[in-house]
CSV table of N, CA and C in Angstrom, one decimal:
chain,number,residue,atom,x,y,z
A,11,MET,N,74.8,104.1,67.3
A,11,MET,CA,73.4,104.1,67.7
A,11,MET,C,73.3,103.2,69.0
A,12,LEU,N,72.5,103.7,69.9
A,12,LEU,CA,72.4,102.9,71.2
A,12,LEU,C,71.3,101.8,71.0
A,13,SER,N,71.6,100.7,71.6
A,13,SER,CA,70.6,99.6,71.5
A,13,SER,C,69.4,99.9,72.3
A,14,GLU,N,68.3,99.2,72.1
A,14,GLU,CA,67.1,99.4,72.8
A,14,GLU,C,67.2,98.9,74.3
A,15,ASN,N,68.2,98.1,74.6
A,15,ASN,CA,68.4,97.6,75.9
A,15,ASN,C,69.3,98.5,76.8
A,16,PHE,N,69.8,99.5,76.2
A,16,PHE,CA,70.7,100.4,76.9
A,16,PHE,C,70.0,101.1,78.1
A,17,THR,N,70.6,101.0,79.2
A,17,THR,CA,70.1,101.8,80.4
A,17,THR,C,71.2,102.5,81.0
A,18,ASN,N,70.9,103.6,81.7
A,18,ASN,CA,71.9,104.4,82.4
A,18,ASN,C,71.4,104.8,83.7
A,19,ASP,N,71.2,103.8,84.6
A,19,ASP,CA,70.6,104.0,85.9
A,19,ASP,C,71.6,104.7,86.8
A,20,ALA,N,71.0,105.5,87.8
A,20,ALA,CA,71.8,106.1,88.8
A,20,ALA,C,72.4,105.1,89.7
A,21,ILE,N,73.6,105.3,90.2
A,21,ILE,CA,74.2,104.4,91.2
A,21,ILE,C,74.0,104.9,92.6
A,22,ASP,N,73.6,104.0,93.5
A,22,ASP,CA,73.4,104.3,94.9
A,22,ASP,C,74.8,104.3,95.5
A,23,ILE,N,75.4,105.5,95.7
A,23,ILE,CA,76.8,105.6,96.2
A,23,ILE,C,77.0,104.9,97.5
A,24,ASP,N,76.0,104.9,98.4
A,24,ASP,CA,76.1,104.2,99.7
A,24,ASP,C,76.2,102.7,99.6
A,25,SER,N,75.8,102.1,98.4
A,25,SER,CA,75.9,100.7,98.2
A,25,SER,C,77.2,100.2,97.7
A,26,LEU,N,78.0,101.2,97.2
A,26,LEU,CA,79.3,100.8,96.7
A,26,LEU,C,80.2,100.3,97.8
A,27,PRO,N,81.2,99.4,97.5
A,27,PRO,CA,82.1,99.0,98.6
A,27,PRO,C,83.0,100.1,99.0
A,28,LYS,N,83.3,100.2,100.3
A,28,LYS,CA,84.0,101.3,100.9
A,28,LYS,C,85.5,100.9,101.0
A,29,TYR,N,86.3,101.4,100.1
A,29,TYR,CA,87.8,101.1,100.1
A,29,TYR,C,88.4,101.5,101.4
A,30,GLN,N,87.9,102.6,102.1
A,30,GLN,CA,88.4,103.1,103.3
A,30,GLN,C,88.3,102.1,104.4
A,31,GLU,N,87.4,101.1,104.3
A,31,GLU,CA,87.2,100.2,105.4
A,31,GLU,C,88.1,98.9,105.2
A,32,ILE,N,88.8,98.9,104.1
A,32,ILE,CA,89.7,97.7,103.9
A,32,ILE,C,90.9,97.8,104.8
A,33,ALA,N,91.2,96.8,105.5
A,33,ALA,CA,92.4,96.7,106.3
A,33,ALA,C,93.7,96.6,105.4
A,34,LEU,N,94.5,97.7,105.4
A,34,LEU,CA,95.7,97.7,104.6
A,34,LEU,C,96.8,97.1,105.3
A,35,LYS,N,97.6,96.3,104.6
A,35,LYS,CA,98.8,95.7,105.2
A,35,LYS,C,100.0,96.7,105.1
A,36,LYS,N,100.7,96.8,106.2
A,36,LYS,CA,101.8,97.8,106.3
A,36,LYS,C,103.1,97.2,105.7
A,37,PRO,N,104.0,98.0,105.2
A,37,PRO,CA,105.3,97.4,104.8
A,37,PRO,C,106.0,96.7,106.0
A,38,HIS,N,106.8,95.8,105.7
A,38,HIS,CA,107.5,95.0,106.7
A,38,HIS,C,108.4,96.0,107.6
A,39,ALA,N,108.5,95.7,108.9
A,39,ALA,CA,109.2,96.6,109.8
A,39,ALA,C,110.7,96.8,109.3
A,40,SER,N,111.3,95.8,108.7
A,40,SER,CA,112.7,95.9,108.3
A,40,SER,C,112.8,96.9,107.1
A,41,TYR,N,111.7,97.2,106.5
A,41,TYR,CA,111.8,98.2,105.4
A,41,TYR,C,112.2,99.6,106.0
A,42,TRP,N,111.9,99.9,107.2
A,42,TRP,CA,112.3,101.1,107.9
A,42,TRP,C,113.8,101.1,108.0
A,43,LYS,N,114.4,100.0,108.2
A,43,LYS,CA,115.9,99.9,108.3
A,43,LYS,C,116.5,100.2,106.9
A,44,VAL,N,115.9,99.7,105.9
A,44,VAL,CA,116.4,100.0,104.5
A,44,VAL,C,116.3,101.5,104.3
A,45,ILE,N,115.2,102.1,104.6
A,45,ILE,CA,115.0,103.6,104.4
A,45,ILE,C,116.1,104.3,105.2
A,46,CYS,N,116.3,103.9,106.5
A,46,CYS,CA,117.3,104.6,107.3
A,46,CYS,C,118.7,104.5,106.8
A,47,ILE,N,119.1,103.3,106.3
A,47,ILE,CA,120.4,103.1,105.7
A,47,ILE,C,120.6,104.0,104.5
A,48,ASN,N,119.5,104.0,103.6
A,48,ASN,CA,119.6,104.9,102.5
A,48,ASN,C,119.8,106.4,102.9
A,49,LEU,N,119.0,106.8,103.9
A,49,LEU,CA,119.2,108.2,104.4
A,49,LEU,C,120.6,108.5,104.9
A,50,ILE,N,121.1,107.5,105.7
A,50,ILE,CA,122.4,107.7,106.3
A,50,ILE,C,123.5,107.8,105.2
A,51,ILE,N,123.4,106.9,104.2
A,51,ILE,CA,124.3,107.0,103.1
A,51,ILE,C,124.3,108.3,102.4
A,52,CYS,N,123.0,108.8,102.1
A,52,CYS,CA,122.8,110.1,101.5
A,52,CYS,C,123.4,111.2,102.3
A,53,PHE,N,123.1,111.2,103.6
A,53,PHE,CA,123.7,112.3,104.5
A,53,PHE,C,125.2,112.1,104.7
A,54,LEU,N,125.7,110.9,104.6
A,54,LEU,CA,127.2,110.8,104.7
A,54,LEU,C,127.8,111.5,103.5
A,55,PHE,N,127.3,111.3,102.3
A,55,PHE,CA,127.8,112.0,101.2
A,55,PHE,C,127.7,113.5,101.3
A,56,ILE,N,126.6,114.0,101.8
A,56,ILE,CA,126.4,115.4,102.0
A,56,ILE,C,127.3,115.9,103.1
A,57,GLY,N,127.5,115.2,104.2
A,57,GLY,CA,128.4,115.5,105.2
A,57,GLY,C,129.8,115.6,104.8
A,58,ILE,N,130.2,114.6,104.0
A,58,ILE,CA,131.6,114.6,103.5
A,58,ILE,C,131.9,115.9,102.6
A,59,ILE,N,130.9,116.2,101.7
A,59,ILE,CA,131.1,117.4,100.9
A,59,ILE,C,131.1,118.6,101.7
A,60,ALA,N,130.2,118.7,102.7
A,60,ALA,CA,130.2,119.9,103.5
A,60,ALA,C,131.5,120.0,104.3
A,61,GLY,N,131.9,118.9,104.8
A,61,GLY,CA,133.2,118.9,105.6
A,61,GLY,C,134.4,119.3,104.8
A,62,LEU,N,134.4,118.8,103.5
A,62,LEU,CA,135.5,119.2,102.6
A,62,LEU,C,135.5,120.7,102.3
A,63,LEU,N,134.3,121.2,102.1
A,63,LEU,CA,134.1,122.6,101.9
A,63,LEU,C,134.6,123.5,103.1
A,64,LEU,N,134.2,123.0,104.3
A,64,LEU,CA,134.6,123.7,105.5
A,64,LEU,C,136.1,123.7,105.7
A,65,VAL,N,136.7,122.6,105.4
A,65,VAL,CA,138.2,122.5,105.6
A,65,VAL,C,138.9,123.3,104.6
A,66,PHE,N,138.5,123.2,103.3
A,66,PHE,CA,139.3,123.8,102.2
A,66,PHE,C,138.9,125.1,101.7
A,67,ASN,N,137.7,125.6,102.1
A,67,ASN,CA,137.2,126.9,101.7
A,67,ASN,C,137.2,127.9,102.9
A,68,GLU,N,138.1,128.8,102.8
A,68,GLU,CA,138.3,129.8,103.9
A,68,GLU,C,137.1,130.6,104.1
A,69,LYS,N,136.3,130.9,103.0
A,69,LYS,CA,135.2,131.8,103.1
A,69,LYS,C,134.0,131.1,103.9
A,70,ILE,N,134.0,129.8,104.0
A,70,ILE,CA,132.9,129.1,104.6
A,70,ILE,C,133.2,128.8,106.1
A,71,LYS,N,134.5,128.8,106.4
A,71,LYS,CA,134.9,128.4,107.8
A,71,LYS,C,134.2,129.2,108.9
A,72,PRO,N,134.0,130.5,108.7
A,72,PRO,CA,133.3,131.3,109.8
A,72,PRO,C,131.8,130.8,110.0
A,73,TYR,N,131.3,130.1,109.1
A,73,TYR,CA,129.9,129.6,109.2
A,73,TYR,C,129.8,128.1,109.6
A,74,LEU,N,130.9,127.7,110.3
A,74,LEU,CA,130.9,126.3,110.7
A,74,LEU,C,129.7,125.9,111.6
A,75,LEU,N,129.4,126.7,112.5
A,75,LEU,CA,128.3,126.4,113.4
A,75,LEU,C,127.0,126.3,112.7
A,76,ALA,N,126.8,127.3,111.8
A,76,ALA,CA,125.5,127.4,111.0
A,76,ALA,C,125.4,126.2,110.1
A,77,VAL,N,126.5,125.8,109.4
A,77,VAL,CA,126.5,124.6,108.5
A,77,VAL,C,126.2,123.3,109.3
A,78,VAL,N,126.9,123.1,110.4
A,78,VAL,CA,126.7,121.9,111.2
A,78,VAL,C,125.2,121.9,111.7
A,79,SER,N,124.7,123.0,112.2
A,79,SER,CA,123.4,123.1,112.8
A,79,SER,C,122.4,122.8,111.7
A,80,ALA,N,122.5,123.4,110.5
A,80,ALA,CA,121.6,123.1,109.4
A,80,ALA,C,121.6,121.7,109.0
A,81,TYR,N,122.8,121.1,109.0
A,81,TYR,CA,123.0,119.7,108.6
A,81,TYR,C,122.2,118.8,109.6
A,82,VAL,N,122.4,119.0,110.9
A,82,VAL,CA,121.7,118.2,111.9
A,82,VAL,C,120.2,118.4,111.9
A,83,ILE,N,119.8,119.7,111.7
A,83,ILE,CA,118.3,119.9,111.6
A,83,ILE,C,117.7,119.2,110.4
A,84,LEU,N,118.4,119.3,109.2
A,84,LEU,CA,117.9,118.6,108.0
A,84,LEU,C,117.9,117.1,108.2
A,85,LEU,N,118.9,116.6,108.9
A,85,LEU,CA,118.9,115.1,109.2
A,85,LEU,C,117.7,114.7,110.0
A,86,ILE,N,117.4,115.5,111.0
A,86,ILE,CA,116.3,115.2,111.9
A,86,ILE,C,115.0,115.3,111.1
A,87,ILE,N,114.8,116.4,110.4
A,87,ILE,CA,113.6,116.6,109.6
A,87,ILE,C,113.4,115.5,108.6
A,88,PHE,N,114.4,115.1,107.9
A,88,PHE,CA,114.3,114.0,106.9
A,88,PHE,C,113.9,112.7,107.6
A,89,PHE,N,114.5,112.4,108.7
A,89,PHE,CA,114.1,111.1,109.4
A,89,PHE,C,112.7,111.2,109.9
A,90,LEU,N,112.2,112.3,110.4
A,90,LEU,CA,110.9,112.4,110.9
A,90,LEU,C,109.9,112.3,109.7
A,91,VAL,N,110.2,113.0,108.6
A,91,VAL,CA,109.3,113.0,107.4
A,91,VAL,C,109.2,111.5,106.9
A,92,PHE,N,110.4,110.9,106.7
A,92,PHE,CA,110.4,109.5,106.2
A,92,PHE,C,109.7,108.6,107.1
A,93,TRP,N,109.8,108.8,108.5
A,93,TRP,CA,109.1,107.9,109.4
A,93,TRP,C,107.6,108.1,109.3
A,94,ALA,N,107.2,109.3,109.2
A,94,ALA,CA,105.7,109.6,109.1
A,94,ALA,C,105.2,109.0,107.8
A,95,SER,N,106.0,109.1,106.7
A,95,SER,CA,105.6,108.6,105.4
A,95,SER,C,105.5,107.0,105.5
A,96,PHE,N,106.5,106.4,106.2
A,96,PHE,CA,106.5,105.0,106.3
A,96,PHE,C,105.3,104.5,107.1
A,97,SER,N,105.0,105.2,108.1
A,97,SER,CA,103.9,104.7,109.0
A,97,SER,C,102.5,104.9,108.3
A,98,LYS,N,102.4,105.7,107.3
A,98,LYS,CA,101.1,106.0,106.6
A,98,LYS,C,100.9,105.0,105.4
A,99,ARG,N,101.9,104.3,105.0
A,99,ARG,CA,101.8,103.4,103.8
A,99,ARG,C,101.0,102.1,104.1
A,100,GLY,N,100.3,101.6,103.1
A,100,GLY,CA,99.6,100.4,103.3
A,100,GLY,C,99.1,99.9,101.9
A,101,TYR,N,98.9,98.6,101.8
A,101,TYR,CA,98.5,98.0,100.5
A,101,TYR,C,97.5,96.9,100.8
A,102,ALA,N,96.7,96.6,99.8
A,102,ALA,CA,95.8,95.4,99.9
A,102,ALA,C,95.6,94.9,98.4
A,103,ILE,N,95.6,93.6,98.4
A,103,ILE,CA,95.3,92.9,97.1
A,103,ILE,C,93.9,92.3,97.2
A,104,ARG,N,93.0,92.7,96.4
A,104,ARG,CA,91.7,92.2,96.4
A,104,ARG,C,91.3,91.4,95.2
A,105,THR,N,90.2,90.9,95.1
A,105,THR,CA,89.7,90.1,94.0
A,105,THR,C,89.9,90.8,92.7
A,106,HIS,N,89.5,92.1,92.6
A,106,HIS,CA,89.5,92.8,91.4
A,106,HIS,C,90.4,94.0,91.3
A,107,ASP,N,91.1,94.3,92.3
A,107,ASP,CA,92.0,95.4,92.3
A,107,ASP,C,93.1,95.4,93.3
A,108,VAL,N,94.0,96.3,93.2
A,108,VAL,CA,95.2,96.5,94.1
A,108,VAL,C,95.0,97.9,94.7
A,109,ILE,N,95.1,98.0,96.0
A,109,ILE,CA,95.0,99.3,96.7
A,109,ILE,C,96.3,99.7,97.3
A,110,TYR,N,96.8,100.9,97.2
A,110,TYR,CA,98.0,101.4,97.8
A,110,TYR,C,97.7,102.8,98.4
A,111,LYS,N,98.1,103.0,99.6
A,111,LYS,CA,97.9,104.3,100.3
A,111,LYS,C,99.2,104.8,100.8
A,112,ASP,N,99.5,106.1,100.6
A,112,ASP,CA,100.6,106.7,101.1
A,112,ASP,C,100.4,108.2,101.2
A,113,GLY,N,101.4,108.9,101.7
A,113,GLY,CA,101.3,110.4,101.8
A,113,GLY,C,101.2,110.9,103.3
A,114,ILE,N,101.8,112.0,103.5
A,114,ILE,CA,101.8,112.6,104.8
A,114,ILE,C,100.8,113.8,104.9
A,115,ILE,N,101.1,114.8,104.1
A,115,ILE,CA,100.3,116.0,104.1
A,115,ILE,C,99.0,115.7,103.2
A,116,ALA,N,99.3,115.2,102.0
A,116,ALA,CA,98.2,114.9,101.1
A,116,ALA,C,98.2,113.4,101.0
A,117,GLU,N,97.3,112.7,101.6
A,117,GLU,CA,97.2,111.3,101.5
A,117,GLU,C,96.7,110.9,100.2
A,118,SER,N,97.2,109.9,99.6
A,118,SER,CA,96.8,109.4,98.3
A,118,SER,C,96.5,107.9,98.4
A,119,THR,N,95.3,107.6,97.9
A,119,THR,CA,94.9,106.2,97.8
A,119,THR,C,94.8,105.9,96.3
A,120,THR,N,95.6,104.9,95.8
A,120,THR,CA,95.5,104.5,94.4
A,120,THR,C,94.9,103.1,94.4
A,121,ILE,N,93.9,103.0,93.5
A,121,ILE,CA,93.2,101.7,93.3
A,121,ILE,C,93.4,101.4,91.9
A,122,VAL,N,94.0,100.3,91.6
A,122,VAL,CA,94.3,99.8,90.2
A,122,VAL,C,93.5,98.6,90.0
A,123,PRO,N,92.5,98.6,89.1
A,123,PRO,CA,91.8,97.4,88.7
A,123,PRO,C,92.7,96.4,88.0
A,124,LEU,N,92.5,95.2,88.3
A,124,LEU,CA,93.4,94.2,87.7
A,124,LEU,C,93.3,94.2,86.2
A,125,ASN,N,92.2,94.5,85.6
A,125,ASN,CA,92.1,94.4,84.2
A,125,ASN,C,92.8,95.6,83.5
A,126,ARG,N,93.3,96.6,84.3
A,126,ARG,CA,94.1,97.7,83.7
A,126,ARG,C,95.6,97.4,83.8
A,127,ILE,N,96.0,96.3,84.5
A,127,ILE,CA,97.4,96.0,84.7
A,127,ILE,C,98.0,95.4,83.4
A,128,GLN,N,99.1,95.9,82.9
A,128,GLN,CA,99.7,95.4,81.7
A,128,GLN,C,100.8,94.4,82.1
A,129,HIS,N,101.6,94.7,83.1
A,129,HIS,CA,102.6,93.8,83.6
A,129,HIS,C,103.0,94.2,85.0
A,130,ILE,N,103.7,93.3,85.6
A,130,ILE,CA,104.1,93.5,87.0
A,130,ILE,C,105.6,93.1,87.1
A,131,GLU,N,106.3,93.8,87.9
A,131,GLU,CA,107.8,93.6,88.1
A,131,GLU,C,108.0,93.4,89.6
A,132,LEU,N,108.9,92.5,89.9
A,132,LEU,CA,109.4,92.3,91.2
A,132,LEU,C,110.8,92.8,91.3
A,133,ASN,N,111.1,93.8,92.1
A,133,ASN,CA,112.4,94.4,92.2
A,133,ASN,C,113.0,94.1,93.6
A,134,GLU,N,114.3,93.8,93.6
A,134,GLU,CA,115.0,93.7,94.9
A,134,GLU,C,116.3,94.5,94.8
A,135,GLY,N,116.4,95.5,95.6
A,135,GLY,CA,117.6,96.3,95.7
A,135,GLY,C,118.6,95.6,96.6
A,136,ILE,N,119.8,96.1,96.6
A,136,ILE,CA,120.9,95.4,97.3
A,136,ILE,C,120.6,95.4,98.8
A,137,LEU,N,120.1,96.6,99.3
A,137,LEU,CA,119.7,96.6,100.8
A,137,LEU,C,118.5,95.8,101.1
A,138,SER,N,117.5,95.9,100.2
A,138,SER,CA,116.3,95.1,100.4
A,138,SER,C,116.6,93.6,100.4
A,139,ARG,N,117.5,93.2,99.5
A,139,ARG,CA,117.8,91.8,99.5
A,139,ARG,C,118.4,91.3,100.8
A,140,MET,N,119.2,92.2,101.4
A,140,MET,CA,119.8,91.9,102.7
A,140,MET,C,118.8,91.6,103.8
A,141,PHE,N,117.6,92.3,103.7
A,141,PHE,CA,116.6,92.1,104.6
A,141,PHE,C,115.4,91.2,104.1
A,142,LYS,N,115.7,90.5,102.9
A,142,LYS,CA,114.7,89.6,102.3
A,142,LYS,C,113.4,90.3,102.0
A,143,LEU,N,113.5,91.6,101.4
A,143,LEU,CA,112.4,92.4,101.0
A,143,LEU,C,112.4,92.6,99.5
A,144,GLY,N,111.3,93.0,99.0
A,144,GLY,CA,111.2,93.3,97.6
A,144,GLY,C,110.2,94.4,97.4
A,145,SER,N,110.1,94.8,96.2
A,145,SER,CA,109.0,95.8,95.8
A,145,SER,C,108.3,95.3,94.6
A,146,LEU,N,107.1,95.6,94.5
A,146,LEU,CA,106.3,95.2,93.3
A,146,LEU,C,106.0,96.5,92.5
A,147,GLN,N,106.3,96.5,91.3
A,147,GLN,CA,106.0,97.7,90.4
A,147,GLN,C,104.9,97.2,89.4
A,148,ILE,N,103.8,97.9,89.5
A,148,ILE,CA,102.7,97.5,88.7
A,148,ILE,C,102.5,98.5,87.6
A,149,PHE,N,102.5,98.1,86.3
A,149,PHE,CA,102.4,98.9,85.2
A,149,PHE,C,101.0,98.8,84.6
A,150,THR,N,100.4,99.9,84.4
A,150,THR,CA,99.0,99.9,83.9
A,150,THR,C,98.9,100.5,82.5
A,151,ALA,N,97.7,100.3,81.9
A,151,ALA,CA,97.5,100.8,80.6
A,151,ALA,C,97.4,102.3,80.6
A,152,GLY,N,97.4,103.0,81.8
A,152,GLY,CA,97.2,104.4,81.9
A,152,GLY,C,98.5,105.2,81.6
A,153,GLY,N,99.6,104.6,81.3
A,153,GLY,CA,100.8,105.3,81.1
A,153,GLY,C,101.6,105.5,82.4
A,154,VAL,N,102.5,106.4,82.3
A,154,VAL,CA,103.5,106.7,83.5
A,154,VAL,C,102.7,107.0,84.7
A,155,SER,N,101.7,107.8,84.6
A,155,SER,CA,100.9,108.2,85.9
A,155,SER,C,100.2,107.0,86.4
A,156,GLY,N,100.0,105.9,85.7
A,156,GLY,CA,99.3,104.8,86.2
A,156,GLY,C,100.1,103.7,86.8
A,157,HIS,N,101.4,104.0,86.9
A,157,HIS,CA,102.3,103.0,87.5
A,157,HIS,C,102.2,103.1,89.1
A,158,LEU,N,102.4,101.9,89.7
A,158,LEU,CA,102.3,101.8,91.1
A,158,LEU,C,103.5,101.0,91.7
A,159,ARG,N,104.1,101.5,92.7
A,159,ARG,CA,105.3,100.8,93.3
A,159,ARG,C,105.0,100.6,94.8
A,160,ILE,N,105.0,99.4,95.2
A,160,ILE,CA,104.7,99.0,96.6
A,160,ILE,C,106.0,98.4,97.1
A,161,GLY,N,106.7,99.1,98.0
A,161,GLY,CA,107.9,98.6,98.6
A,161,GLY,C,107.8,98.0,100.0
A,162,GLY,N,108.8,97.3,100.4
A,162,GLY,CA,108.8,96.8,101.8
A,162,GLY,C,108.0,95.5,102.0
A,163,ILE,N,107.9,94.7,100.9
A,163,ILE,CA,107.1,93.5,101.1
A,163,ILE,C,108.1,92.4,101.2
A,164,PRO,N,107.9,91.5,102.2
A,164,PRO,CA,108.7,90.3,102.3
A,164,PRO,C,108.8,89.6,101.0
A,165,ILE,N,110.0,89.2,100.6
A,165,ILE,CA,110.2,88.7,99.2
A,165,ILE,C,109.3,87.5,98.9
A,166,ASP,N,109.1,86.6,99.8
A,166,ASP,CA,108.2,85.4,99.5
A,166,ASP,C,106.8,85.9,99.3
A,167,GLU,N,106.3,86.8,100.1
A,167,GLU,CA,105.0,87.4,99.9
A,167,GLU,C,104.9,88.1,98.6
A,168,ALA,N,105.9,88.9,98.2
A,168,ALA,CA,105.9,89.7,97.0
A,168,ALA,C,105.8,88.7,95.8
A,169,LYS,N,106.6,87.6,95.9
A,169,LYS,CA,106.5,86.6,94.8
A,169,LYS,C,105.1,86.0,94.7
A,170,SER,N,104.5,85.7,95.8
A,170,SER,CA,103.2,85.2,95.8
A,170,SER,C,102.2,86.2,95.3
A,171,ILE,N,102.3,87.4,95.7
A,171,ILE,CA,101.4,88.4,95.1
A,171,ILE,C,101.5,88.6,93.6
A,172,ARG,N,102.8,88.6,93.2
A,172,ARG,CA,103.1,88.7,91.7
A,172,ARG,C,102.4,87.5,91.0
A,173,ASP,N,102.6,86.3,91.5
A,173,ASP,CA,102.0,85.1,90.9
A,173,ASP,C,100.5,85.1,90.9
A,174,ILE,N,99.9,85.6,92.0
A,174,ILE,CA,98.4,85.7,92.1
A,174,ILE,C,97.9,86.7,91.0
A,175,ILE,N,98.6,87.8,90.9
A,175,ILE,CA,98.1,88.8,90.0
A,175,ILE,C,98.3,88.3,88.5
A,176,LEU,N,99.4,87.7,88.3
A,176,LEU,CA,99.7,87.1,86.9
A,176,LEU,C,98.6,86.1,86.6
A,177,ARG,N,98.2,85.2,87.5
A,177,ARG,CA,97.2,84.2,87.3
A,177,ARG,C,95.9,84.9,87.0
A,178,LYS,N,95.5,85.9,87.8
A,178,LYS,CA,94.3,86.7,87.5
A,178,LYS,C,94.3,87.4,86.2
A,179,LEU,N,95.5,87.9,85.8
A,179,LEU,CA,95.6,88.5,84.5
A,179,LEU,C,95.4,87.5,83.4
A,180,ASP,N,96.0,86.3,83.5
A,180,ASP,CA,95.8,85.3,82.5
A,180,ASP,C,94.3,84.9,82.5
A,181,LEU,N,93.6,84.8,83.6
A,181,LEU,CA,92.2,84.5,83.6
A,181,LEU,C,91.4,85.6,83.0
A,182,ILE,N,91.7,86.8,83.3
A,182,ILE,CA,91.0,87.9,82.6
A,182,ILE,C,91.2,87.9,81.1
A,183,GLU,N,92.4,87.7,80.7
A,183,GLU,CA,92.7,87.7,79.3
A,183,GLU,C,92.0,86.5,78.6
A,184,SER,N,92.0,85.3,79.2
A,184,SER,CA,91.3,84.2,78.6
A,184,SER,C,89.8,84.4,78.5
A,185,VAL,N,89.2,85.1,79.5
A,185,VAL,CA,87.7,85.4,79.4
A,185,VAL,C,87.5,86.4,78.3
A,186,GLU,N,88.4,87.4,78.2
A,186,GLU,CA,88.2,88.4,77.1
A,186,GLU,C,88.4,87.8,75.8
A,187,THR,N,89.3,86.9,75.6
A,187,THR,CA,89.5,86.2,74.3
A,187,THR,C,88.3,85.4,74.0
A,188,GLU,N,87.7,84.7,74.9
A,188,GLU,CA,86.5,83.9,74.7
A,188,GLU,C,85.4,84.8,74.3
A,189,THR,N,85.2,85.9,74.9
A,189,THR,CA,84.1,86.8,74.6
A,189,THR,C,84.3,87.4,73.2
A,190,ASN,N,85.5,87.7,72.9
A,190,ASN,CA,85.8,88.2,71.5
A,190,ASN,C,85.5,87.2,70.4
A,191,LEU,N,85.8,85.9,70.7
A,191,LEU,CA,85.6,84.8,69.8
A,191,LEU,C,84.1,84.6,69.6
A,192,ASP,N,83.4,84.7,70.7
A,192,ASP,CA,81.9,84.5,70.6
A,192,ASP,C,81.2,85.5,69.8
A,193,GLU,N,81.7,86.7,69.8
A,193,GLU,CA,81.1,87.8,69.0
A,193,GLU,C,81.3,87.6,67.6
C-alpha cells in the first residue's frame, strides 16, 4: 500500500545534469604503445603461420601475392580501427558515478552509479607495467553486463581512483547501515 506522502512528479529533463558536457579524461598516450605492441605480437603470430603455410604448402604458393596483400591490408585496417577506438575513449570519476565512453561506429557511454559498484580491481598487464599503466575493472550489482573496464590509466592515478571509490563505497555502506538501524 502506498503511503499518503507518496508523490510521482514529472521530471524536467532539461534540469538534469548533462553527462555529455563532462570533460572526459583520455587514456594515457603510452597506452597507444601498449595497444600497438599487442597488435604487432598478434600479427607476428599470424604472419609466421601464413609464412609457414606458404613455404610448406604447395597449393597456397601460387597465392603468395594475394596472401601478403591481404595480410598488409588487414594490418593497416586493424591499426586504423584501434587508433580510432583509442581516440574516442574517455572516462570521468564524479561524486556519485563513473562515466566511460568508447566506440567507433556505435558510441557507448556507460554511467555506473557508485552505489551499484560491488568491488573494484586494479589490473596491470606485463606491457602496461612497463609503461607504468593500469586498468580499473569495476564490478556492479548488475552482473556481467554491468562490468566496466577502463584501461590506459597511469598506475598512480589508477590507485588513487580505486582508493577514492573504495572510500566512497565505505561511506555509502555506512550511511545505508545507519539508515537500516534507524528503521
